[in-house]
Coordinates of N, CA, C and O in Angstrom, one line a residue:
M1 N 170.9 78.8 127.6 CA 170.4 80.1 127.9 C 171.6 81.1 127.8 O 172.6 80.8 128.4
R2 N 171.3 82.2 127.2 CA 172.4 83.2 127.0 C 172.1 84.4 127.8 O 171.0 84.9 127.8
W3 N 173.1 84.9 128.5 CA 173.0 86.1 129.4 C 173.6 87.3 128.7 O 174.7 87.2 128.2
S4 N 173.0 88.4 128.8 CA 173.6 89.6 128.3 C 173.0 90.8 129.0 O 171.9 90.7 129.6
G5 N 173.6 91.9 128.9 CA 173.1 93.2 129.4 C 173.2 93.3 130.9 O 174.0 92.7 131.6
R6 N 172.3 94.2 131.4 CA 172.3 94.6 132.8 C 172.0 93.4 133.8 O 172.6 93.2 134.8
A7 N 171.0 92.6 133.4 CA 170.7 91.4 134.2 C 171.8 90.5 134.4 O 172.1 90.0 135.5
A8 N 172.6 90.2 133.4 CA 173.8 89.4 133.5 C 174.8 90.0 134.4 O 175.4 89.3 135.3
T9 N 175.0 91.3 134.3 CA 176.0 92.0 135.1 C 175.6 92.0 136.6 O 176.4 91.7 137.5
A10 N 174.3 92.2 136.8 CA 173.8 92.2 138.2 C 173.9 90.8 138.8 O 174.3 90.7 140.0
A11 N 173.6 89.8 138.0 CA 173.6 88.4 138.5 C 175.1 88.1 138.8 O 175.3 87.4 139.9
L12 N 176.0 88.4 138.0 CA 177.4 88.1 138.2 C 177.9 88.8 139.4 O 178.6 88.3 140.2
T13 N 177.6 90.1 139.6 CA 178.0 90.9 140.7 C 177.5 90.3 142.0 O 178.2 90.1 143.0
A14 N 176.2 89.9 142.0 CA 175.6 89.2 143.2 C 176.3 87.9 143.5 O 176.6 87.6 144.7
L15 N 176.6 87.1 142.5 CA 177.3 85.8 142.7 C 178.7 86.0 143.2 O 179.1 85.3 144.1
V16 N 179.4 87.0 142.7 CA 180.7 87.3 143.2 C 180.7 87.7 144.7 O 181.5 87.3 145.5
A17 N 179.7 88.6 145.0 CA 179.6 89.1 146.4 C 179.2 87.9 147.3 O 179.8 87.8 148.4
L18 N 178.3 87.0 146.9 CA 178.0 85.9 147.7 C 179.2 85.0 148.0 O 179.4 84.5 149.1
T19 N 179.9 84.7 146.9 CA 181.1 83.8 147.0 C 182.1 84.4 147.9 O 182.7 83.8 148.8
S20 N 182.3 85.8 147.8 CA 183.3 86.4 148.7 C 182.9 86.4 150.1 O 183.7 86.2 151.0
A21 N 181.6 86.6 150.4 CA 181.1 86.6 151.8 C 181.2 85.3 152.4 O 181.6 85.1 153.5
T22 N 180.9 84.2 151.6 CA 181.0 82.9 152.1 C 182.5 82.5 152.4 O 182.8 81.9 153.4
A23 N 183.4 82.9 151.5 CA 184.8 82.6 151.7 C 185.4 83.3 152.9 O 186.2 82.7 153.6
C24 N 185.0 84.5 153.2 CA 185.5 85.3 154.3 C 184.9 84.9 155.6 O 185.6 85.0 156.6
H25 N 183.7 84.4 155.6 CA 183.0 84.0 156.8 C 182.4 82.6 156.7 O 181.2 82.5 156.6
P26 N 183.2 81.6 156.6 CA 182.7 80.3 156.4 C 181.8 79.8 157.6 O 182.1 80.3 158.7
V27 N 180.9 79.0 157.4 CA 180.0 78.5 158.4 C 180.8 77.5 159.3 O 181.4 76.6 158.7
R28 N 180.8 77.7 160.6 CA 181.5 76.8 161.5 C 180.5 76.0 162.2 O 179.6 76.5 162.8
I29 N 180.6 74.7 162.1 CA 179.7 73.8 162.8 C 180.4 73.3 164.0 O 181.5 72.8 164.0
T30 N 179.8 73.7 165.1 CA 180.4 73.3 166.4 C 179.7 72.0 166.9 O 178.5 72.0 167.1
P31 N 180.4 71.0 167.2 CA 179.8 69.8 167.6 C 179.2 69.9 169.0 O 179.6 70.8 169.8
A32 N 178.2 69.2 169.3 CA 177.5 69.2 170.6 C 178.5 68.7 171.7 O 179.3 67.8 171.4
L33 N 178.4 69.2 172.9 CA 179.2 68.7 174.0 C 178.3 67.8 174.8 O 177.1 68.0 175.0
R34 N 178.9 66.7 175.3 CA 178.1 65.7 176.1 C 179.0 65.1 177.2 O 180.3 65.3 177.1
P35 N 178.5 64.4 178.1 CA 179.3 63.8 179.1 C 180.5 63.0 178.5 O 180.3 62.3 177.5
G36 N 181.6 63.2 179.1 CA 182.8 62.6 178.6 C 183.7 63.5 177.8 O 184.9 63.3 177.5
A37 N 183.1 64.6 177.3 CA 183.9 65.6 176.5 C 184.8 66.4 177.5 O 184.6 66.4 178.7
H38 N 185.8 67.0 176.9 CA 186.8 67.7 177.7 C 187.4 68.8 176.9 O 187.4 68.7 175.6
G39 N 188.0 69.8 177.5 CA 188.7 70.8 176.8 C 188.2 72.2 177.1 O 187.3 72.5 177.9
P40 N 188.7 73.2 176.3 CA 188.4 74.6 176.5 C 186.9 74.9 176.3 O 186.4 75.8 177.0
A41 N 186.2 74.3 175.4 CA 184.8 74.5 175.2 C 184.0 74.1 176.4 O 183.0 74.8 176.7
V42 N 184.4 73.1 177.0 CA 183.7 72.6 178.3 C 183.9 73.6 179.4 O 183.0 74.0 180.1
R43 N 185.2 74.1 179.5 CA 185.5 75.1 180.5 C 184.7 76.3 180.3 O 184.2 76.9 181.3
D44 N 184.5 76.8 179.1 CA 183.7 78.0 178.8 C 182.3 77.7 179.2 O 181.6 78.6 179.8
L45 N 181.8 76.6 178.8 CA 180.4 76.2 179.2 C 180.2 76.2 180.7 O 179.3 76.8 181.2
Q46 N 181.1 75.6 181.5 CA 181.1 75.6 182.9 C 181.1 77.0 183.5 O 180.4 77.4 184.4
A47 N 182.0 77.9 183.0 CA 182.1 79.2 183.5 C 180.8 80.0 183.2 O 180.4 80.8 184.1
R48 N 180.2 79.8 182.1 CA 178.9 80.5 181.8 C 177.8 80.0 182.6 O 177.0 80.8 183.1
L49 N 177.8 78.7 182.9 CA 176.8 78.2 183.8 C 177.0 78.7 185.2 O 176.0 78.9 185.9
A50 N 178.2 78.9 185.6 CA 178.5 79.4 186.9 C 178.0 80.9 187.0 O 177.6 81.3 188.1
Q51 N 178.1 81.6 185.9 CA 177.6 83.0 185.9 C 176.1 83.0 186.3 O 175.6 84.0 186.9
L52 N 175.4 82.0 185.9 CA 174.0 81.9 186.2 C 173.7 81.1 187.5 O 172.5 80.8 187.8
A53 N 174.7 80.8 188.3 CA 174.6 80.1 189.5 C 174.1 78.7 189.3 O 173.4 78.1 190.2
L54 N 174.4 78.1 188.2 CA 173.9 76.7 187.9 C 175.1 75.7 188.1 O 174.8 74.5 188.2
F55 N 176.3 76.1 188.1 CA 177.5 75.2 188.2 C 178.3 75.8 189.4 O 179.0 76.7 189.3
P56 N 178.2 75.1 190.6 CA 178.8 75.6 191.8 C 180.3 75.2 192.0 O 180.7 75.2 193.1
H57 N 180.9 74.8 190.9 CA 182.3 74.3 191.0 C 183.2 75.2 190.2 O 182.8 75.9 189.4
D58 N 184.5 75.1 190.4 CA 185.5 75.7 189.5 C 185.4 75.0 188.2 O 185.3 73.7 188.2
P59 N 185.6 75.7 187.1 CA 185.6 75.0 185.8 C 186.8 74.1 185.7 O 187.9 74.4 186.0
T60 N 186.5 72.9 185.3 CA 187.6 71.9 185.1 C 187.9 71.5 183.7 O 188.9 70.9 183.4
G61 N 187.0 71.8 182.8 CA 187.1 71.4 181.4 C 186.7 69.9 181.2 O 186.9 69.4 180.1
R62 N 186.2 69.3 182.2 CA 185.7 67.9 182.0 C 184.1 67.9 182.2 O 183.6 68.4 183.2
Y63 N 183.5 67.3 181.2 CA 182.0 67.3 181.2 C 181.5 66.0 181.9 O 181.5 65.0 181.4
G64 N 181.3 66.2 183.2 CA 180.9 65.1 184.0 C 179.4 65.2 184.5 O 178.6 66.0 183.9
A65 N 179.1 64.5 185.5 CA 177.7 64.5 186.0 C 177.2 65.9 186.4 O 176.0 66.2 186.1
G66 N 178.0 66.6 187.1 CA 177.6 67.9 187.6 C 177.4 68.9 186.4 O 176.4 69.7 186.5
T67 N 178.2 68.8 185.4 CA 178.0 69.7 184.2 C 176.7 69.3 183.5 O 175.9 70.2 183.1
A68 N 176.5 68.0 183.3 CA 175.2 67.5 182.7 C 174.0 68.0 183.5 O 173.0 68.4 182.9
R69 N 174.1 67.9 184.8 CA 173.0 68.3 185.7 C 172.7 69.8 185.5 O 171.6 70.3 185.3
A70 N 173.8 70.6 185.4 CA 173.7 72.1 185.2 C 173.1 72.4 183.9 O 172.2 73.3 183.7
V71 N 173.5 71.7 182.8 CA 173.0 71.9 181.5 C 171.5 71.5 181.4 O 170.7 72.3 180.9
R72 N 171.1 70.4 182.1 CA 169.7 70.1 182.1 C 168.9 71.1 182.8 O 167.8 71.5 182.3
T73 N 169.4 71.7 183.9 CA 168.7 72.7 184.6 C 168.5 74.0 183.7 O 167.4 74.6 183.7
F74 N 169.6 74.3 183.1 CA 169.6 75.5 182.2 C 168.5 75.2 181.1 O 167.7 76.1 180.8
Q75 N 168.6 74.1 180.5 CA 167.7 73.8 179.4 C 166.2 73.9 179.8 O 165.4 74.4 179.1
E76 N 165.9 73.3 181.0 CA 164.6 73.4 181.5 C 164.2 74.9 181.8 O 163.1 75.3 181.4
E77 N 165.0 75.7 182.4 CA 164.7 77.1 182.7 C 164.6 77.9 181.4 O 163.8 78.8 181.4
A78 N 165.3 77.5 180.4 CA 165.3 78.3 179.1 C 164.2 77.8 178.2 O 164.0 78.3 177.1
G79 N 163.4 76.7 178.6 CA 162.4 76.2 177.7 C 162.9 75.4 176.5 O 162.2 75.3 175.5
L80 N 164.1 74.8 176.7 CA 164.7 74.0 175.6 C 164.4 72.5 175.9 O 164.0 72.2 177.0
A81 N 164.7 71.7 174.9 CA 164.6 70.3 175.1 C 165.7 69.9 176.2 O 166.8 70.2 176.1
V82 N 165.2 69.1 177.2 CA 166.1 68.8 178.3 C 166.8 67.4 178.0 O 166.2 66.4 178.0
T83 N 168.1 67.6 177.6 CA 168.8 66.4 177.1 C 170.1 66.2 177.9 O 170.6 65.1 177.9
G84 N 170.6 67.2 178.5 CA 171.9 67.1 179.2 C 173.1 67.2 178.2 O 174.2 67.2 178.6
T85 N 172.8 67.3 176.9 CA 173.8 67.5 175.9 C 173.7 69.0 175.4 O 172.6 69.5 175.2
Y86 N 174.9 69.6 175.3 CA 174.9 71.0 175.0 C 175.1 71.2 173.5 O 176.2 71.0 172.9
A87 N 174.0 71.5 172.8 CA 174.0 71.6 171.3 C 173.9 73.1 170.9 O 173.8 74.0 171.7
S88 N 173.7 73.4 169.6 CA 173.7 74.7 169.1 C 172.6 75.6 169.7 O 172.8 76.8 170.0
A89 N 171.4 75.1 169.8 CA 170.3 75.9 170.4 C 170.6 76.3 171.8 O 170.3 77.4 172.3
D90 N 171.2 75.3 172.6 CA 171.5 75.6 174.0 C 172.6 76.7 174.0 O 172.6 77.6 174.8
R91 N 173.6 76.5 173.1 CA 174.7 77.5 173.0 C 174.2 78.9 172.8 O 174.6 79.9 173.4
S92 N 173.3 79.0 171.8 CA 172.7 80.4 171.5 C 172.0 80.9 172.7 O 172.2 82.1 173.0
A93 N 171.2 80.1 173.3 CA 170.5 80.6 174.5 C 171.4 81.0 175.7 O 171.2 82.0 176.3
L94 N 172.4 80.2 175.9 CA 173.3 80.5 177.0 C 174.1 81.7 176.7 O 174.3 82.6 177.6
R95 N 174.6 81.9 175.5 CA 175.4 83.0 175.2 C 174.6 84.3 175.2 O 175.1 85.4 175.6
S96 N 173.3 84.2 175.0 CA 172.5 85.5 175.0 C 172.2 85.9 176.5 O 171.8 87.0 176.8
R97 N 172.4 84.9 177.4 CA 172.1 85.2 178.8 C 173.4 85.4 179.7 O 173.3 85.7 180.9
T98 N 174.6 85.3 179.1 CA 175.8 85.4 179.8 C 176.8 86.3 179.0 O 176.5 86.6 177.8
R99 N 177.9 86.6 179.6 CA 179.0 87.3 178.9 C 180.2 86.4 178.7 O 180.2 85.3 179.4
K100 N 181.1 86.8 177.9 CA 182.3 85.9 177.7 C 183.0 85.9 179.1 O 183.3 86.9 179.7
P101 N 183.4 84.6 179.5 CA 184.0 84.5 180.8 C 185.4 85.1 180.8 O 186.1 85.1 179.8
T102 N 185.8 85.7 181.9 CA 187.1 86.3 182.1 C 188.1 85.2 182.3 O 187.8 84.1 182.6
R103 N 189.4 85.5 182.2 CA 190.4 84.6 182.4 C 190.3 84.0 183.8 O 190.5 82.8 184.0
D104 N 190.1 84.9 184.8 CA 189.9 84.4 186.2 C 188.7 83.4 186.3 O 188.8 82.4 187.1
E105 N 187.6 83.7 185.6 CA 186.5 82.8 185.7 C 186.8 81.4 185.1 O 186.3 80.4 185.5
L106 N 187.6 81.4 184.1 CA 188.0 80.2 183.4 C 189.0 79.4 184.1 O 189.0 78.2 184.1
H107 N 189.9 80.1 184.8 CA 191.1 79.3 185.4 C 191.2 79.5 186.9 O 192.0 78.7 187.5
H108 N 190.6 80.4 187.5 CA 190.7 80.6 189.0 C 192.1 80.5 189.5 O 192.4 79.5 190.2
P109 N 193.0 81.4 189.1 CA 194.3 81.3 189.5 C 194.5 81.3 191.1 O 193.8 82.0 191.8
G110 N 195.3 80.4 191.5 CA 195.6 80.4 193.0 C 194.7 79.5 193.8 O 194.9 79.3 195.0
K111 N 193.6 79.1 193.2 CA 192.7 78.2 193.9 C 193.0 76.8 193.7 O 193.6 76.4 192.7
I112 N 192.6 76.0 194.7 CA 192.8 74.5 194.6 C 191.8 74.0 193.6 O 190.6 74.3 193.7
P113 N 192.2 73.2 192.6 CA 191.3 72.7 191.6 C 190.2 71.8 192.2 O 190.4 71.1 193.1
D114 N 189.0 72.0 191.7 CA 187.8 71.2 192.2 C 188.0 69.8 191.7 O 188.3 69.5 190.5
R115 N 187.8 68.8 192.6 CA 188.0 67.4 192.2 C 186.7 66.7 192.2 O 186.6 65.5 192.3
S116 N 185.6 67.4 191.8 CA 184.3 66.7 191.8 C 184.0 65.8 190.6 O 183.0 65.2 190.5
G117 N 184.9 65.9 189.7 CA 184.7 65.0 188.5 C 183.9 65.7 187.4 O 183.4 65.1 186.5
D118 N 183.7 67.0 187.5 CA 182.9 67.7 186.6 C 183.8 68.6 185.7 O 183.4 69.4 185.0

């Protein structure tokens, strides 16, 4: 098939725009968080759950039984599948109901760390 004229120019322009948009904003796949996970993403999750009064501990960055319990409660209240695993649908729902945690919410400077295993 041979392309020529305005249709070819429009198609090429659209293709270049699509390629540029994809290159500038690549899709990021964020893995689900589950019991045993740890790190900054878990700390963010815990701080957001605390904003909703579902996680009554200081964020530890460790996804333990208390975090799983809070995630299940959130999932139930939000009408999501209750799994205790924090996946993309849960992330979208939680972020729409909370704000980005402050540094103090994430780290609680000067407080004794919570040792609940969560």
